[in-house]
Amino acid sequence: MTHYGGPAHHGMLLEKMYEHLDEDQMRQLTIRMIEAKIKMKQQRIEIMQYKIETYKMARDMLAGKK
């Protein structure tokens, strides 16, 4: 579903693609999509860790000034 209430075009595109792929190609595409999700989640974790380190550094800097 899109932000405007219509159907998600990404899902429709995948359905059309799956109609034209054989089993091996579908398996490769699925594995690639899963790997992309894993990579995205890992990057999100790295960003959050960086933010936590930054907040801790700011806290320590402010605590030292008091």
PDB file of N, CA and C in Angstrom:
ATOM      1  N   MET A   1       0.847  -1.176   0.000  1.00  0.00           N
ATOM      2  CA  MET A   1       0.000   0.000   0.000  1.00  0.00           C
ATOM      3  C   MET A   1       0.895   1.243   0.000  1.00  0.00           C
ATOM      4  N   THR A   2       0.531   2.206  -0.800  1.00  0.00           N
ATOM      5  CA  THR A   2       1.318   3.425  -0.874  1.00  0.00           C
ATOM      6  C   THR A   2       0.793   4.453   0.111  1.00  0.00           C
ATOM      7  N   HIS A   3       1.480   5.580   0.184  1.00  0.00           N
ATOM      8  CA  HIS A   3       1.051   6.646   1.090  1.00  0.00           C
ATOM      9  C   HIS A   3      -0.288   7.242   0.653  1.00  0.00           C
ATOM     10  N   TYR A   4      -0.643   7.065  -0.596  1.00  0.00           N
ATOM     11  CA  TYR A   4      -1.876   7.660  -1.108  1.00  0.00           C
ATOM     12  C   TYR A   4      -3.045   6.687  -1.109  1.00  0.00           C
ATOM     13  N   GLY A   5      -2.869   5.520  -0.504  1.00  0.00           N
ATOM     14  CA  GLY A   5      -3.980   4.585  -0.354  1.00  0.00           C
ATOM     15  C   GLY A   5      -4.106   3.582  -1.479  1.00  0.00           C
ATOM     16  N   GLY A   6      -3.258   3.659  -2.497  1.00  0.00           N
ATOM     17  CA  GLY A   6      -3.331   2.709  -3.604  1.00  0.00           C
ATOM     18  C   GLY A   6      -2.512   1.465  -3.318  1.00  0.00           C
ATOM     19  N   PRO A   7      -2.561   0.517  -4.241  1.00  0.00           N
ATOM     20  CA  PRO A   7      -1.773  -0.701  -4.036  1.00  0.00           C
ATOM     21  C   PRO A   7      -0.282  -0.418  -4.182  1.00  0.00           C
ATOM     22  N   ALA A   8       0.530  -1.236  -3.550  1.00  0.00           N
ATOM     23  CA  ALA A   8       1.979  -1.068  -3.630  1.00  0.00           C
ATOM     24  C   ALA A   8       2.456  -1.543  -4.992  1.00  0.00           C
ATOM     25  N   HIS A   9       3.117  -0.689  -5.714  1.00  0.00           N
ATOM     26  CA  HIS A   9       3.571  -1.033  -7.056  1.00  0.00           C
ATOM     27  C   HIS A   9       4.737  -2.008  -7.013  1.00  0.00           C
ATOM     28  N   HIS A  10       5.527  -1.957  -5.934  1.00  0.00           N
ATOM     29  CA  HIS A  10       6.660  -2.862  -5.802  1.00  0.00           C
ATOM     30  C   HIS A  10       6.186  -4.310  -5.781  1.00  0.00           C
ATOM     31  N   GLY A  11       5.117  -4.573  -5.046  1.00  0.00           N
ATOM     32  CA  GLY A  11       4.575  -5.927  -4.969  1.00  0.00           C
ATOM     33  C   GLY A  11       4.033  -6.403  -6.301  1.00  0.00           C
ATOM     34  N   MET A  12       3.369  -5.517  -7.031  1.00  0.00           N
ATOM     35  CA  MET A  12       2.834  -5.880  -8.345  1.00  0.00           C
ATOM     36  C   MET A  12       3.968  -6.172  -9.312  1.00  0.00           C
ATOM     37  N   LEU A  13       5.049  -5.395  -9.237  1.00  0.00           N
ATOM     38  CA  LEU A  13       6.193  -5.612 -10.104  1.00  0.00           C
ATOM     39  C   LEU A  13       6.820  -6.973  -9.827  1.00  0.00           C
ATOM     40  N   LEU A  14       6.950  -7.315  -8.552  1.00  0.00           N
ATOM     41  CA  LEU A  14       7.511  -8.621  -8.204  1.00  0.00           C
ATOM     42  C   LEU A  14       6.630  -9.764  -8.707  1.00  0.00           C
ATOM     43  N   GLU A  15       5.325  -9.603  -8.595  1.00  0.00           N
ATOM     44  CA  GLU A  15       4.417 -10.636  -9.094  1.00  0.00           C
ATOM     45  C   GLU A  15       4.607 -10.848 -10.584  1.00  0.00           C
ATOM     46  N   LYS A  16       4.716  -9.772 -11.331  1.00  0.00           N
ATOM     47  CA  LYS A  16       4.923  -9.869 -12.787  1.00  0.00           C
ATOM     48  C   LYS A  16       6.269 -10.523 -13.091  1.00  0.00           C
ATOM     49  N   MET A  17       7.301 -10.164 -12.303  1.00  0.00           N
ATOM     50  CA  MET A  17       8.617 -10.749 -12.518  1.00  0.00           C
ATOM     51  C   MET A  17       8.591 -12.250 -12.236  1.00  0.00           C
ATOM     52  N   TYR A  18       7.943 -12.657 -11.151  1.00  0.00           N
ATOM     53  CA  TYR A  18       7.897 -14.069 -10.783  1.00  0.00           C
ATOM     54  C   TYR A  18       7.212 -14.908 -11.865  1.00  0.00           C
ATOM     55  N   GLU A  19       6.278 -14.325 -12.591  1.00  0.00           N
ATOM     56  CA  GLU A  19       5.591 -15.055 -13.657  1.00  0.00           C
ATOM     57  C   GLU A  19       6.555 -15.452 -14.770  1.00  0.00           C
ATOM     58  N   HIS A  20       7.611 -14.677 -14.964  1.00  0.00           N
ATOM     59  CA  HIS A  20       8.525 -14.905 -16.086  1.00  0.00           C
ATOM     60  C   HIS A  20       9.827 -15.580 -15.681  1.00  0.00           C
ATOM     61  N   LEU A  21      10.002 -15.905 -14.409  1.00  0.00           N
ATOM     62  CA  LEU A  21      11.244 -16.513 -13.945  1.00  0.00           C
ATOM     63  C   LEU A  21      11.063 -18.005 -13.709  1.00  0.00           C
ATOM     64  N   ASP A  22      12.152 -18.749 -13.913  1.00  0.00           N
ATOM     65  CA  ASP A  22      12.099 -20.162 -13.547  1.00  0.00           C
ATOM     66  C   ASP A  22      12.446 -20.302 -12.065  1.00  0.00           C
ATOM     67  N   GLU A  23      12.432 -21.550 -11.574  1.00  0.00           N
ATOM     68  CA  GLU A  23      12.635 -21.772 -10.132  1.00  0.00           C
ATOM     69  C   GLU A  23      13.994 -21.290  -9.648  1.00  0.00           C
ATOM     70  N   ASP A  24      15.047 -21.564 -10.412  1.00  0.00           N
ATOM     71  CA  ASP A  24      16.387 -21.175 -10.002  1.00  0.00           C
ATOM     72  C   ASP A  24      16.517 -19.654  -9.935  1.00  0.00           C
ATOM     73  N   GLN A  25      15.967 -18.964 -10.904  1.00  0.00           N
ATOM     74  CA  GLN A  25      16.017 -17.502 -10.914  1.00  0.00           C
ATOM     75  C   GLN A  25      15.214 -16.925  -9.751  1.00  0.00           C
ATOM     76  N   MET A  26      14.065 -17.529  -9.447  1.00  0.00           N
ATOM     77  CA  MET A  26      13.252 -17.065  -8.323  1.00  0.00           C
ATOM     78  C   MET A  26      14.011 -17.238  -7.014  1.00  0.00           C
ATOM     79  N   ARG A  27      14.702 -18.378  -6.865  1.00  0.00           N
ATOM     80  CA  ARG A  27      15.476 -18.642  -5.661  1.00  0.00           C
ATOM     81  C   ARG A  27      16.604 -17.627  -5.531  1.00  0.00           C
ATOM     82  N   GLN A  28      17.311 -17.341  -6.617  1.00  0.00           N
ATOM     83  CA  GLN A  28      18.396 -16.363  -6.584  1.00  0.00           C
ATOM     84  C   GLN A  28      17.883 -14.979  -6.217  1.00  0.00           C
ATOM     85  N   LEU A  29      16.753 -14.597  -6.790  1.00  0.00           N
ATOM     86  CA  LEU A  29      16.171 -13.287  -6.502  1.00  0.00           C
ATOM     87  C   LEU A  29      15.738 -13.195  -5.043  1.00  0.00           C
ATOM     88  N   THR A  30      15.126 -14.244  -4.528  1.00  0.00           N
ATOM     89  CA  THR A  30      14.684 -14.260  -3.136  1.00  0.00           C
ATOM     90  C   THR A  30      15.874 -14.155  -2.191  1.00  0.00           C
ATOM     91  N   ILE A  31      16.937 -14.910  -2.471  1.00  0.00           N
ATOM     92  CA  ILE A  31      18.141 -14.853  -1.641  1.00  0.00           C
ATOM     93  C   ILE A  31      18.728 -13.452  -1.670  1.00  0.00           C
ATOM     94  N   ARG A  32      18.772 -12.851  -2.840  1.00  0.00           N
ATOM     95  CA  ARG A  32      19.322 -11.493  -2.966  1.00  0.00           C
ATOM     96  C   ARG A  32      18.491 -10.480  -2.177  1.00  0.00           C
ATOM     97  N   MET A  33      17.171 -10.621  -2.196  1.00  0.00           N
ATOM     98  CA  MET A  33      16.299  -9.710  -1.459  1.00  0.00           C
ATOM     99  C   MET A  33      16.493  -9.891   0.052  1.00  0.00           C
ATOM    100  N   ILE A  34      16.654 -11.125   0.491  1.00  0.00           N
ATOM    101  CA  ILE A  34      16.881 -11.387   1.914  1.00  0.00           C
ATOM    102  C   ILE A  34      18.221 -10.802   2.344  1.00  0.00           C
ATOM    103  N   GLU A  35      19.257 -10.989   1.528  1.00  0.00           N
ATOM    104  CA  GLU A  35      20.567 -10.434   1.849  1.00  0.00           C
ATOM    105  C   GLU A  35      20.515  -8.905   1.919  1.00  0.00           C
ATOM    106  N   ALA A  36      19.727  -8.290   1.039  1.00  0.00           N
ATOM    107  CA  ALA A  36      19.589  -6.834   1.063  1.00  0.00           C
ATOM    108  C   ALA A  36      18.932  -6.378   2.365  1.00  0.00           C
ATOM    109  N   LYS A  37      17.929  -7.114   2.832  1.00  0.00           N
ATOM    110  CA  LYS A  37      17.277  -6.769   4.100  1.00  0.00           C
ATOM    111  C   LYS A  37      18.235  -6.921   5.268  1.00  0.00           C
ATOM    112  N   ILE A  38      19.031  -7.984   5.247  1.00  0.00           N
ATOM    113  CA  ILE A  38      20.011  -8.195   6.317  1.00  0.00           C
ATOM    114  C   ILE A  38      21.004  -7.044   6.339  1.00  0.00           C
ATOM    115  N   LYS A  39      21.511  -6.672   5.166  1.00  0.00           N
ATOM    116  CA  LYS A  39      22.474  -5.581   5.072  1.00  0.00           C
ATOM    117  C   LYS A  39      21.868  -4.270   5.577  1.00  0.00           C
ATOM    118  N   MET A  40      20.610  -4.008   5.223  1.00  0.00           N
ATOM    119  CA  MET A  40      19.930  -2.797   5.660  1.00  0.00           C
ATOM    120  C   MET A  40      19.814  -2.764   7.181  1.00  0.00           C
ATOM    121  N   LYS A  41      19.445  -3.895   7.788  1.00  0.00           N
ATOM    122  CA  LYS A  41      19.299  -3.959   9.243  1.00  0.00           C
ATOM    123  C   LYS A  41      20.650  -3.790   9.935  1.00  0.00           C
ATOM    124  N   GLN A  42      21.719  -4.369   9.357  1.00  0.00           N
ATOM    125  CA  GLN A  42      23.046  -4.221   9.937  1.00  0.00           C
ATOM    126  C   GLN A  42      23.489  -2.766   9.902  1.00  0.00           C
ATOM    127  N   GLN A  43      23.210  -2.088   8.791  1.00  0.00           N
ATOM    128  CA  GLN A  43      23.567  -0.673   8.688  1.00  0.00           C
ATOM    129  C   GLN A  43      22.797   0.154   9.702  1.00  0.00           C
ATOM    130  N   ARG A  44      21.532  -0.185   9.916  1.00  0.00           N
ATOM    131  CA  ARG A  44      20.715   0.528  10.894  1.00  0.00           C
ATOM    132  C   ARG A  44      21.287   0.357  12.305  1.00  0.00           C
ATOM    133  N   ILE A  45      21.732  -0.862  12.605  1.00  0.00           N
ATOM    134  CA  ILE A  45      22.339  -1.129  13.916  1.00  0.00           C
ATOM    135  C   ILE A  45      23.613  -0.317  14.079  1.00  0.00           C
ATOM    136  N   GLU A  46      24.450  -0.270  13.026  1.00  0.00           N
ATOM    137  CA  GLU A  46      25.692   0.496  13.090  1.00  0.00           C
ATOM    138  C   GLU A  46      25.415   1.979  13.329  1.00  0.00           C
ATOM    139  N   ILE A  47      24.392   2.514  12.677  1.00  0.00           N
ATOM    140  CA  ILE A  47      24.028   3.918  12.868  1.00  0.00           C
ATOM    141  C   ILE A  47      23.585   4.162  14.306  1.00  0.00           C
ATOM    142  N   MET A  48      22.772   3.263  14.855  1.00  0.00           N
ATOM    143  CA  MET A  48      22.315   3.416  16.228  1.00  0.00           C
ATOM    144  C   MET A  48      23.482   3.319  17.214  1.00  0.00           C
ATOM    145  N   GLN A  49      24.426   2.417  16.952  1.00  0.00           N
ATOM    146  CA  GLN A  49      25.598   2.305  17.825  1.00  0.00           C
ATOM    147  C   GLN A  49      26.411   3.598  17.791  1.00  0.00           C
ATOM    148  N   TYR A  50      26.551   4.188  16.613  1.00  0.00           N
ATOM    149  CA  TYR A  50      27.281   5.445  16.478  1.00  0.00           C
ATOM    150  C   TYR A  50      26.586   6.560  17.268  1.00  0.00           C
ATOM    151  N   LYS A  51      25.250   6.594  17.174  1.00  0.00           N
ATOM    152  CA  LYS A  51      24.492   7.601  17.916  1.00  0.00           C
ATOM    153  C   LYS A  51      24.663   7.412  19.423  1.00  0.00           C
ATOM    154  N   ILE A  52      24.628   6.175  19.878  1.00  0.00           N
ATOM    155  CA  ILE A  52      24.796   5.895  21.307  1.00  0.00           C
ATOM    156  C   ILE A  52      26.168   6.356  21.770  1.00  0.00           C
ATOM    157  N   GLU A  53      27.199   6.050  20.990  1.00  0.00           N
ATOM    158  CA  GLU A  53      28.547   6.492  21.343  1.00  0.00           C
ATOM    159  C   GLU A  53      28.623   8.015  21.408  1.00  0.00           C
ATOM    160  N   THR A  54      27.974   8.685  20.478  1.00  0.00           N
ATOM    161  CA  THR A  54      27.971  10.148  20.449  1.00  0.00           C
ATOM    162  C   THR A  54      27.267  10.710  21.669  1.00  0.00           C
ATOM    163  N   TYR A  55      26.117  10.150  22.033  1.00  0.00           N
ATOM    164  CA  TYR A  55      25.394  10.621  23.216  1.00  0.00           C
ATOM    165  C   TYR A  55      26.205  10.393  24.482  1.00  0.00           C
ATOM    166  N   LYS A  56      26.863   9.235  24.590  1.00  0.00           N
ATOM    167  CA  LYS A  56      27.693   8.964  25.754  1.00  0.00           C
ATOM    168  C   LYS A  56      28.851   9.954  25.839  1.00  0.00           C
ATOM    169  N   MET A  57      29.453  10.251  24.695  1.00  0.00           N
ATOM    170  CA  MET A  57      30.555  11.207  24.659  1.00  0.00           C
ATOM    171  C   MET A  57      30.073  12.589  25.100  1.00  0.00           C
ATOM    172  N   ALA A  58      28.916  13.012  24.603  1.00  0.00           N
ATOM    173  CA  ALA A  58      28.360  14.315  24.985  1.00  0.00           C
ATOM    174  C   ALA A  58      28.028  14.342  26.461  1.00  0.00           C
ATOM    175  N   ARG A  59      27.468  13.250  26.986  1.00  0.00           N
ATOM    176  CA  ARG A  59      27.146  13.164  28.404  1.00  0.00           C
ATOM    177  C   ARG A  59      28.406  13.299  29.258  1.00  0.00           C
ATOM    178  N   ASP A  60      29.436  12.561  28.881  1.00  0.00           N
ATOM    179  CA  ASP A  60      30.687  12.617  29.632  1.00  0.00           C
ATOM    180  C   ASP A  60      31.320  14.001  29.560  1.00  0.00           C
ATOM    181  N   MET A  61      31.246  14.649  28.422  1.00  0.00           N
ATOM    182  CA  MET A  61      31.810  15.985  28.274  1.00  0.00           C
ATOM    183  C   MET A  61      31.045  16.977  29.143  1.00  0.00           C
ATOM    184  N   LEU A  62      29.718  16.874  29.166  1.00  0.00           N
ATOM    185  CA  LEU A  62      28.909  17.771  29.978  1.00  0.00           C
ATOM    186  C   LEU A  62      29.076  17.484  31.461  1.00  0.00           C
ATOM    187  N   ALA A  63      29.215  16.230  31.835  1.00  0.00           N
ATOM    188  CA  ALA A  63      29.391  15.860  33.241  1.00  0.00           C
ATOM    189  C   ALA A  63      30.737  16.360  33.759  1.00  0.00           C
ATOM    190  N   GLY A  64      31.718  16.416  32.909  1.00  0.00           N
ATOM    191  CA  GLY A  64      33.038  16.890  33.324  1.00  0.00           C
ATOM    192  C   GLY A  64      33.079  18.378  33.552  1.00  0.00           C
ATOM    193  N   LYS A  65      32.170  19.123  32.934  1.00  0.00           N
ATOM    194  CA  LYS A  65      32.152  20.581  33.071  1.00  0.00           C
ATOM    195  C   LYS A  65      31.458  21.041  34.354  1.00  0.00           C
ATOM    196  N   LYS A  66      30.639  20.201  34.958  1.00  0.00           N
ATOM    197  CA  LYS A  66      29.883  20.604  36.154  1.00  0.00           C
ATOM    198  C   LYS A  66      30.735  20.641  37.371  1.00  0.00           C
TER     199      LYS A  66
END
